[in-house]
Amino acid sequence: MAANEDQEMELEALRSIYEGDVCFRELSPVSFQYRIGESGDPKAFLIEVSWPETYPQTAPVISMDAFFNNTISSAIKQSILDKLMVEVEANLGTAMTYTLFEYAKDNKEVFMENQPVNTVTSVSNSISIGTPEVPPSKKKEKKEQLSKTQKRKLADKTDNKGELPRGWNWVDVIKVNKVKSDSKCLSYTRHEYLHPALVSCVRLNMLYSCPLLLCLSILACGSYRCCV
C-alpha cells in the first residue's frame, strides 16, 4: 500500500475517533494538535504531529513550539519529545498518531512532574489601591451675620425690655401710585392687619377721599408711604 493511502486511512480513523473532542485539532490533512490536560490546568501542554510524505515508513515530526507551551521550561519540553520519540521508534511503519496522543495522555503527570506551578496570590484583601475613603465631615451651618448698621437699626426699634414692638416688620399697607391717566389711586398689600370695616373701605377706594379713614388705617398699620 502506498504511503499516501496509509495516511488517508489514518486520517479517516483520527476524524472518527476524535470527533467532538475539543482537545483535538486538525490543522491540515497531514498536521494535527492535541491538548494534554484540561483548559486552565497549569500542567497542561500541547503536542503537534505532522506527517512527511513518506510517513508512516519514516518518523513523523513532533513539535511543542505552540504558544500554548510558553510557560513550560525548555528542559521539560525536550524531555517530553525524547520520550515520544522512543514510542515513534517502537511503532515505525504503522499508523501511530493516535498512539502518540494516548501515550502522552497516560503519562502526563510523569512528563510534567518537574514543571514548577506558577501560582498568583491575590492581595486584594490586604492592599487597597487608590485614595482611601474618608467619611464626609459635617459642615457647620453658617449663621447669618448682621452688619453694624443692621444691628443699630434693630436696637433702635426695641423697647426697654429688649423686645420688638408689634408690627415692626410689617410692610407698608397703603401706597399711593401714579397711573397712566395721572389720577391717583390707593393700593393695599396687607389687609389682614386692618379692621374689617377698613378693609371694606380699602376695596372701595374710599381711604384716599376720606382723611379720617386714612388716619385710622395709618394708626392700625403703623406705616404709611405717600407717592405722587
PDB file of C-alpha atoms in Angstrom:
ATOM      1  CA  MET A   1       0.000   0.000   0.000  1.00  0.00           C
ATOM      2  CA  ALA A   2       1.407   3.452  -0.918  1.00  0.00           C
ATOM      3  CA  ALA A   3       2.310   5.893   1.844  1.00  0.00           C
ATOM      4  CA  ASN A   4      -0.385   8.393   0.899  1.00  0.00           C
ATOM      5  CA  GLU A   5      -3.019   5.640   1.057  1.00  0.00           C
ATOM      6  CA  ASP A   6      -1.888   4.812   4.612  1.00  0.00           C
ATOM      7  CA  GLN A   7      -2.211   8.470   5.507  1.00  0.00           C
ATOM      8  CA  GLU A   8      -5.727   8.671   4.053  1.00  0.00           C
ATOM      9  CA  MET A   9      -6.867   5.716   6.105  1.00  0.00           C
ATOM     10  CA  GLU A  10      -5.289   7.086   9.295  1.00  0.00           C
ATOM     11  CA  LEU A  11      -6.839  10.497   8.640  1.00  0.00           C
ATOM     12  CA  GLU A  12     -10.301   8.959   8.426  1.00  0.00           C
ATOM     13  CA  ALA A  13      -9.647   6.997  11.617  1.00  0.00           C
ATOM     14  CA  LEU A  14      -8.493  10.120  13.519  1.00  0.00           C
ATOM     15  CA  ARG A  15     -11.529  12.121  12.408  1.00  0.00           C
ATOM     16  CA  SER A  16     -13.824   9.343  13.558  1.00  0.00           C
ATOM     17  CA  ILE A  17     -12.099   8.794  16.926  1.00  0.00           C
ATOM     18  CA  TYR A  18     -11.726  12.445  17.916  1.00  0.00           C
ATOM     19  CA  GLU A  19     -14.994  13.778  16.536  1.00  0.00           C
ATOM     20  CA  GLY A  20     -16.369  16.225  19.113  1.00  0.00           C
ATOM     21  CA  ASP A  21     -13.172  16.149  21.206  1.00  0.00           C
ATOM     22  CA  VAL A  22     -12.289  19.797  21.977  1.00  0.00           C
ATOM     23  CA  CYS A  23      -8.689  18.806  22.700  1.00  0.00           C
ATOM     24  CA  PHE A  24      -8.120  17.606  19.149  1.00  0.00           C
ATOM     25  CA  ARG A  25      -7.495  19.975  16.262  1.00  0.00           C
ATOM     26  CA  GLU A  26      -6.839  19.190  12.616  1.00  0.00           C
ATOM     27  CA  LEU A  27      -4.554  21.879  11.218  1.00  0.00           C
ATOM     28  CA  SER A  28      -4.389  20.217   7.816  1.00  0.00           C
ATOM     29  CA  PRO A  29      -4.860  16.682   6.397  1.00  0.00           C
ATOM     30  CA  VAL A  30      -1.269  15.949   7.474  1.00  0.00           C
ATOM     31  CA  SER A  31      -0.881  18.062  10.629  1.00  0.00           C
ATOM     32  CA  PHE A  32      -2.654  17.662  13.976  1.00  0.00           C
ATOM     33  CA  GLN A  33      -2.609  19.093  17.513  1.00  0.00           C
ATOM     34  CA  TYR A  34      -3.784  17.614  20.779  1.00  0.00           C
ATOM     35  CA  ARG A  35      -4.022  19.319  24.163  1.00  0.00           C
ATOM     36  CA  ILE A  36      -2.961  17.095  27.025  1.00  0.00           C
ATOM     37  CA  GLY A  37      -4.822  18.235  30.149  1.00  0.00           C
ATOM     38  CA  GLU A  38      -7.892  20.333  30.800  1.00  0.00           C
ATOM     39  CA  SER A  39      -8.111  24.011  29.921  1.00  0.00           C
ATOM     40  CA  GLY A  40      -6.767  26.038  32.852  1.00  0.00           C
ATOM     41  CA  ASP A  41      -4.593  23.175  34.114  1.00  0.00           C
ATOM     42  CA  PRO A  42      -1.142  24.669  34.893  1.00  0.00           C
ATOM     43  CA  LYS A  43       0.458  21.385  33.813  1.00  0.00           C
ATOM     44  CA  ALA A  44      -1.409  21.038  30.525  1.00  0.00           C
ATOM     45  CA  PHE A  45       0.620  21.022  27.319  1.00  0.00           C
ATOM     46  CA  LEU A  46       0.083  20.792  23.552  1.00  0.00           C
ATOM     47  CA  ILE A  47       1.798  18.456  21.138  1.00  0.00           C
ATOM     48  CA  GLU A  48       1.758  18.740  17.348  1.00  0.00           C
ATOM     49  CA  VAL A  49       2.305  15.863  14.957  1.00  0.00           C
ATOM     50  CA  SER A  50       2.964  16.391  11.244  1.00  0.00           C
ATOM     51  CA  TRP A  51       3.348  13.734   8.563  1.00  0.00           C
ATOM     52  CA  PRO A  52       6.076  13.905   5.961  1.00  0.00           C
ATOM     53  CA  GLU A  53       5.356  12.424   2.524  1.00  0.00           C
ATOM     54  CA  THR A  54       6.947   9.069   3.439  1.00  0.00           C
ATOM     55  CA  TYR A  55       5.084   8.657   6.753  1.00  0.00           C
ATOM     56  CA  PRO A  56       4.461   6.102   8.288  1.00  0.00           C
ATOM     57  CA  GLN A  57       7.565   4.499   6.838  1.00  0.00           C
ATOM     58  CA  THR A  58       9.516   7.429   8.276  1.00  0.00           C
ATOM     59  CA  ALA A  59       9.063   9.173  11.602  1.00  0.00           C
ATOM     60  CA  PRO A  60       6.519  11.986  11.968  1.00  0.00           C
ATOM     61  CA  VAL A  61       7.624  15.445  13.040  1.00  0.00           C
ATOM     62  CA  ILE A  62       6.687  16.147  16.673  1.00  0.00           C
ATOM     63  CA  SER A  63       6.742  19.717  17.940  1.00  0.00           C
ATOM     64  CA  MET A  64       5.996  21.586  21.178  1.00  0.00           C
ATOM     65  CA  ASP A  65       6.612  25.079  19.792  1.00  0.00           C
ATOM     66  CA  ALA A  66       2.966  26.189  20.091  1.00  0.00           C
ATOM     67  CA  PHE A  67       2.286  29.368  22.049  1.00  0.00           C
ATOM     68  CA  PHE A  68       0.238  27.291  24.498  1.00  0.00           C
ATOM     69  CA  ASN A  69       3.506  25.798  25.820  1.00  0.00           C
ATOM     70  CA  ASN A  70       5.253  29.108  26.516  1.00  0.00           C
ATOM     71  CA  THR A  71       5.126  28.615  30.293  1.00  0.00           C
ATOM     72  CA  ILE A  72       6.822  25.211  30.084  1.00  0.00           C
ATOM     73  CA  SER A  73      10.590  25.165  30.522  1.00  0.00           C
ATOM     74  CA  SER A  74      12.773  24.143  27.601  1.00  0.00           C
ATOM     75  CA  ALA A  75      14.146  21.205  29.596  1.00  0.00           C
ATOM     76  CA  ILE A  76      10.670  19.794  30.198  1.00  0.00           C
ATOM     77  CA  LYS A  77       9.729  20.192  26.525  1.00  0.00           C
ATOM     78  CA  GLN A  78      12.854  18.357  25.405  1.00  0.00           C
ATOM     79  CA  SER A  79      12.237  15.594  27.935  1.00  0.00           C
ATOM     80  CA  ILE A  80       8.694  15.051  26.603  1.00  0.00           C
ATOM     81  CA  LEU A  81       9.924  14.996  22.981  1.00  0.00           C
ATOM     82  CA  ASP A  82      12.606  12.437  23.827  1.00  0.00           C
ATOM     83  CA  LYS A  83      10.054  10.104  25.439  1.00  0.00           C
ATOM     84  CA  LEU A  84       7.683  10.467  22.467  1.00  0.00           C
ATOM     85  CA  MET A  85      10.473   9.672  20.027  1.00  0.00           C
ATOM     86  CA  VAL A  86      11.042   6.387  21.845  1.00  0.00           C
ATOM     87  CA  GLU A  87       7.421   5.497  21.053  1.00  0.00           C
ATOM     88  CA  VAL A  88       7.919   6.587  17.437  1.00  0.00           C
ATOM     89  CA  GLU A  89      10.837   4.173  17.034  1.00  0.00           C
ATOM     90  CA  ALA A  90       8.750   1.384  18.525  1.00  0.00           C
ATOM     91  CA  ASN A  91       5.835   1.995  16.118  1.00  0.00           C
ATOM     92  CA  LEU A  92       7.711   2.927  12.925  1.00  0.00           C
ATOM     93  CA  GLY A  93       5.945   1.698   9.765  1.00  0.00           C
ATOM     94  CA  THR A  94       2.435   1.774  11.301  1.00  0.00           C
ATOM     95  CA  ALA A  95      -0.185   4.455  11.955  1.00  0.00           C
ATOM     96  CA  MET A  96       0.968   5.967  15.243  1.00  0.00           C
ATOM     97  CA  THR A  97      -0.582   9.420  15.669  1.00  0.00           C
ATOM     98  CA  TYR A  98      -3.384   8.127  17.889  1.00  0.00           C
ATOM     99  CA  THR A  99      -0.857   6.036  19.819  1.00  0.00           C
ATOM    100  CA  LEU A 100       1.349   9.079  20.476  1.00  0.00           C
ATOM    101  CA  PHE A 101      -1.563  11.210  21.696  1.00  0.00           C
ATOM    102  CA  GLU A 102      -2.821   8.481  24.042  1.00  0.00           C
ATOM    103  CA  TYR A 103       0.690   7.789  25.329  1.00  0.00           C
ATOM    104  CA  ALA A 104       1.098  11.465  26.222  1.00  0.00           C
ATOM    105  CA  LYS A 105      -2.307  11.497  27.982  1.00  0.00           C
ATOM    106  CA  ASP A 106      -1.431   8.417  30.048  1.00  0.00           C
ATOM    107  CA  ASN A 107       1.964   9.818  31.118  1.00  0.00           C
ATOM    108  CA  LYS A 108       1.040  13.488  31.622  1.00  0.00           C
ATOM    109  CA  GLU A 109       1.884  13.548  35.329  1.00  0.00           C
ATOM    110  CA  VAL A 110       5.240  11.863  34.762  1.00  0.00           C
ATOM    111  CA  PHE A 111       6.122  14.222  31.924  1.00  0.00           C
ATOM    112  CA  MET A 112       5.267  17.347  33.969  1.00  0.00           C
ATOM    113  CA  GLU A 113       6.375  16.283  37.456  1.00  0.00           C
ATOM    114  CA  ASN A 114       9.370  18.664  37.405  1.00  0.00           C
ATOM    115  CA  GLN A 115       7.479  21.596  35.909  1.00  0.00           C
ATOM    116  CA  PRO A 116       7.034  24.352  38.555  1.00  0.00           C
ATOM    117  CA  VAL A 117       3.474  25.533  39.009  1.00  0.00           C
ATOM    118  CA  ASN A 118       3.115  29.316  38.882  1.00  0.00           C
ATOM    119  CA  THR A 119       0.534  30.474  41.411  1.00  0.00           C
ATOM    120  CA  VAL A 120      -0.747  34.003  41.736  1.00  0.00           C
ATOM    121  CA  THR A 121      -1.747  35.058  45.226  1.00  0.00           C
ATOM    122  CA  SER A 122      -4.495  37.598  45.451  1.00  0.00           C
ATOM    123  CA  VAL A 123      -3.585  40.581  47.590  1.00  0.00           C
ATOM    124  CA  SER A 124      -6.767  42.497  47.049  1.00  0.00           C
ATOM    125  CA  ASN A 125      -7.755  41.925  50.673  1.00  0.00           C
ATOM    126  CA  SER A 126      -4.531  43.324  52.111  1.00  0.00           C
ATOM    127  CA  ILE A 127      -3.676  46.125  49.690  1.00  0.00           C
ATOM    128  CA  SER A 128      -6.037  48.771  48.509  1.00  0.00           C
ATOM    129  CA  ILE A 129      -5.147  50.902  45.513  1.00  0.00           C
ATOM    130  CA  GLY A 130      -6.356  54.458  45.266  1.00  0.00           C
ATOM    131  CA  THR A 131      -7.455  57.069  47.710  1.00  0.00           C
ATOM    132  CA  PRO A 132      -8.921  55.707  50.958  1.00  0.00           C
ATOM    133  CA  GLU A 133     -12.460  56.659  51.672  1.00  0.00           C
ATOM    134  CA  VAL A 134     -12.763  59.448  54.196  1.00  0.00           C
ATOM    135  CA  PRO A 135     -16.074  59.892  55.980  1.00  0.00           C
ATOM    136  CA  PRO A 136     -17.647  63.200  55.000  1.00  0.00           C
ATOM    137  CA  SER A 137     -17.231  65.866  57.640  1.00  0.00           C
ATOM    138  CA  LYS A 138     -20.299  67.561  58.990  1.00  0.00           C
ATOM    139  CA  LYS A 139     -20.500  71.108  57.755  1.00  0.00           C
ATOM    140  CA  LYS A 140     -21.421  73.640  60.373  1.00  0.00           C
ATOM    141  CA  GLU A 141     -24.392  75.725  59.479  1.00  0.00           C
ATOM    142  CA  LYS A 142     -23.254  79.266  58.958  1.00  0.00           C
ATOM    143  CA  LYS A 143     -25.455  81.721  60.765  1.00  0.00           C
ATOM    144  CA  GLU A 144     -26.400  84.894  59.004  1.00  0.00           C
ATOM    145  CA  GLN A 145     -24.280  87.775  60.262  1.00  0.00           C
ATOM    146  CA  LEU A 146     -25.841  91.204  60.628  1.00  0.00           C
ATOM    147  CA  SER A 147     -23.893  94.307  59.724  1.00  0.00           C
ATOM    148  CA  LYS A 148     -23.288  97.058  62.266  1.00  0.00           C
ATOM    149  CA  THR A 149     -25.892  99.256  60.591  1.00  0.00           C
ATOM    150  CA  GLN A 150     -28.491  96.455  60.720  1.00  0.00           C
ATOM    151  CA  LYS A 151     -27.696  95.812  64.393  1.00  0.00           C
ATOM    152  CA  ARG A 152     -28.039  99.543  65.204  1.00  0.00           C
ATOM    153  CA  LYS A 153     -31.414  99.801  63.442  1.00  0.00           C
ATOM    154  CA  LEU A 154     -32.614  96.691  65.229  1.00  0.00           C
ATOM    155  CA  ALA A 155     -31.548  98.115  68.613  1.00  0.00           C
ATOM    156  CA  ASP A 156     -33.383 101.378  67.907  1.00  0.00           C
ATOM    157  CA  LYS A 157     -36.636  99.505  67.367  1.00  0.00           C
ATOM    158  CA  THR A 158     -36.541  97.568  70.658  1.00  0.00           C
ATOM    159  CA  ASP A 159     -38.173  98.807  73.858  1.00  0.00           C
ATOM    160  CA  ASN A 160     -36.687  98.938  77.353  1.00  0.00           C
ATOM    161  CA  LYS A 161     -37.256  95.185  77.687  1.00  0.00           C
ATOM    162  CA  GLY A 162     -35.285  94.416  74.565  1.00  0.00           C
ATOM    163  CA  GLU A 163     -38.428  93.335  72.704  1.00  0.00           C
ATOM    164  CA  LEU A 164     -39.530  94.499  69.273  1.00  0.00           C
ATOM    165  CA  PRO A 165     -42.894  96.286  69.087  1.00  0.00           C
ATOM    166  CA  ARG A 166     -45.803  94.630  67.352  1.00  0.00           C
ATOM    167  CA  GLY A 167     -45.790  95.261  63.612  1.00  0.00           C
ATOM    168  CA  TRP A 168     -42.120  96.333  63.360  1.00  0.00           C
ATOM    169  CA  ASN A 169     -41.587  94.134  60.306  1.00  0.00           C
ATOM    170  CA  TRP A 170     -44.951  94.761  58.628  1.00  0.00           C
ATOM    171  CA  VAL A 171     -44.831  96.052  55.089  1.00  0.00           C
ATOM    172  CA  ASP A 172     -46.457  99.280  54.062  1.00  0.00           C
ATOM    173  CA  VAL A 173     -50.176  98.876  53.705  1.00  0.00           C
ATOM    174  CA  ILE A 174     -51.157 101.977  51.848  1.00  0.00           C
ATOM    175  CA  LYS A 175     -49.337 103.115  48.734  1.00  0.00           C
ATOM    176  CA  VAL A 176     -50.318 105.972  46.505  1.00  0.00           C
ATOM    177  CA  ASN A 177     -49.270 105.346  42.921  1.00  0.00           C
ATOM    178  CA  LYS A 178     -49.493 107.444  39.837  1.00  0.00           C
ATOM    179  CA  VAL A 179     -51.182 105.688  36.932  1.00  0.00           C
ATOM    180  CA  LYS A 180     -51.102 106.473  33.235  1.00  0.00           C
ATOM    181  CA  SER A 181     -54.127 108.747  33.416  1.00  0.00           C
ATOM    182  CA  ASP A 182     -52.277 110.940  36.043  1.00  0.00           C
ATOM    183  CA  SER A 183     -55.039 110.130  38.518  1.00  0.00           C
ATOM    184  CA  LYS A 184     -54.085 108.967  41.994  1.00  0.00           C
ATOM    185  CA  CYS A 185     -55.214 105.664  43.385  1.00  0.00           C
ATOM    186  CA  LEU A 186     -54.527 103.638  46.506  1.00  0.00           C
ATOM    187  CA  SER A 187     -53.093 100.095  46.562  1.00  0.00           C
ATOM    188  CA  TYR A 188     -53.055  97.943  49.690  1.00  0.00           C
ATOM    189  CA  THR A 189     -50.819  94.932  50.306  1.00  0.00           C
ATOM    190  CA  ARG A 190     -51.653  93.599  53.779  1.00  0.00           C
ATOM    191  CA  HIS A 191     -55.358  93.956  54.533  1.00  0.00           C
ATOM    192  CA  GLU A 192     -55.210  91.349  57.240  1.00  0.00           C
ATOM    193  CA  TYR A 193     -53.858  93.933  59.687  1.00  0.00           C
ATOM    194  CA  LEU A 194     -56.837  96.270  59.184  1.00  0.00           C
ATOM    195  CA  HIS A 195     -60.146  96.331  60.923  1.00  0.00           C
ATOM    196  CA  PRO A 196     -62.837  94.587  58.788  1.00  0.00           C
ATOM    197  CA  ALA A 197     -64.568  97.915  58.294  1.00  0.00           C
ATOM    198  CA  LEU A 198     -61.371  99.455  56.947  1.00  0.00           C
ATOM    199  CA  VAL A 199     -60.872  96.506  54.626  1.00  0.00           C
ATOM    200  CA  SER A 200     -64.201  97.308  53.023  1.00  0.00           C
ATOM    201  CA  CYS A 201     -63.096 100.899  52.617  1.00  0.00           C
ATOM    202  CA  VAL A 202     -59.863  99.787  51.036  1.00  0.00           C
ATOM    203  CA  ARG A 203     -61.713  97.679  48.496  1.00  0.00           C
ATOM    204  CA  LEU A 204     -63.989 100.601  47.650  1.00  0.00           C
ATOM    205  CA  ASN A 205     -61.020 103.036  47.347  1.00  0.00           C
ATOM    206  CA  MET A 206     -62.569 105.308  49.970  1.00  0.00           C
ATOM    207  CA  LEU A 207     -59.499 105.952  52.103  1.00  0.00           C
ATOM    208  CA  TYR A 208     -57.982 108.485  49.782  1.00  0.00           C
ATOM    209  CA  SER A 209     -61.160 110.581  49.718  1.00  0.00           C
ATOM    210  CA  CYS A 210     -61.721 110.303  53.475  1.00  0.00           C
ATOM    211  CA  PRO A 211     -58.949 111.733  55.672  1.00  0.00           C
ATOM    212  CA  LEU A 212     -60.496 110.273  58.822  1.00  0.00           C
ATOM    213  CA  LEU A 213     -60.423 106.740  57.452  1.00  0.00           C
ATOM    214  CA  LEU A 214     -56.922 107.343  56.173  1.00  0.00           C
ATOM    215  CA  CYS A 215     -55.736 108.321  59.678  1.00  0.00           C
ATOM    216  CA  LEU A 216     -57.417 105.290  61.201  1.00  0.00           C
ATOM    217  CA  SER A 217     -55.677 102.997  58.731  1.00  0.00           C
ATOM    218  CA  ILE A 218     -52.308 104.593  59.494  1.00  0.00           C
ATOM    219  CA  LEU A 219     -52.837 104.093  63.236  1.00  0.00           C
ATOM    220  CA  ALA A 220     -53.887 100.487  62.696  1.00  0.00           C
ATOM    221  CA  CYS A 221     -50.980  99.650  60.442  1.00  0.00           C
ATOM    222  CA  GLY A 222     -48.231 101.846  61.881  1.00  0.00           C
ATOM    223  CA  SER A 223     -46.924 102.658  58.399  1.00  0.00           C
ATOM    224  CA  TYR A 224     -47.875 104.907  55.502  1.00  0.00           C
ATOM    225  CA  ARG A 225     -45.991 105.908  52.401  1.00  0.00           C
ATOM    226  CA  CYS A 226     -47.231 108.579  50.086  1.00  0.00           C
ATOM    227  CA  CYS A 227     -46.068 108.654  46.489  1.00  0.00           C
ATOM    228  CA  VAL A 228     -47.348 111.202  43.983  1.00  0.00           C
TER     229      VAL A 228
END
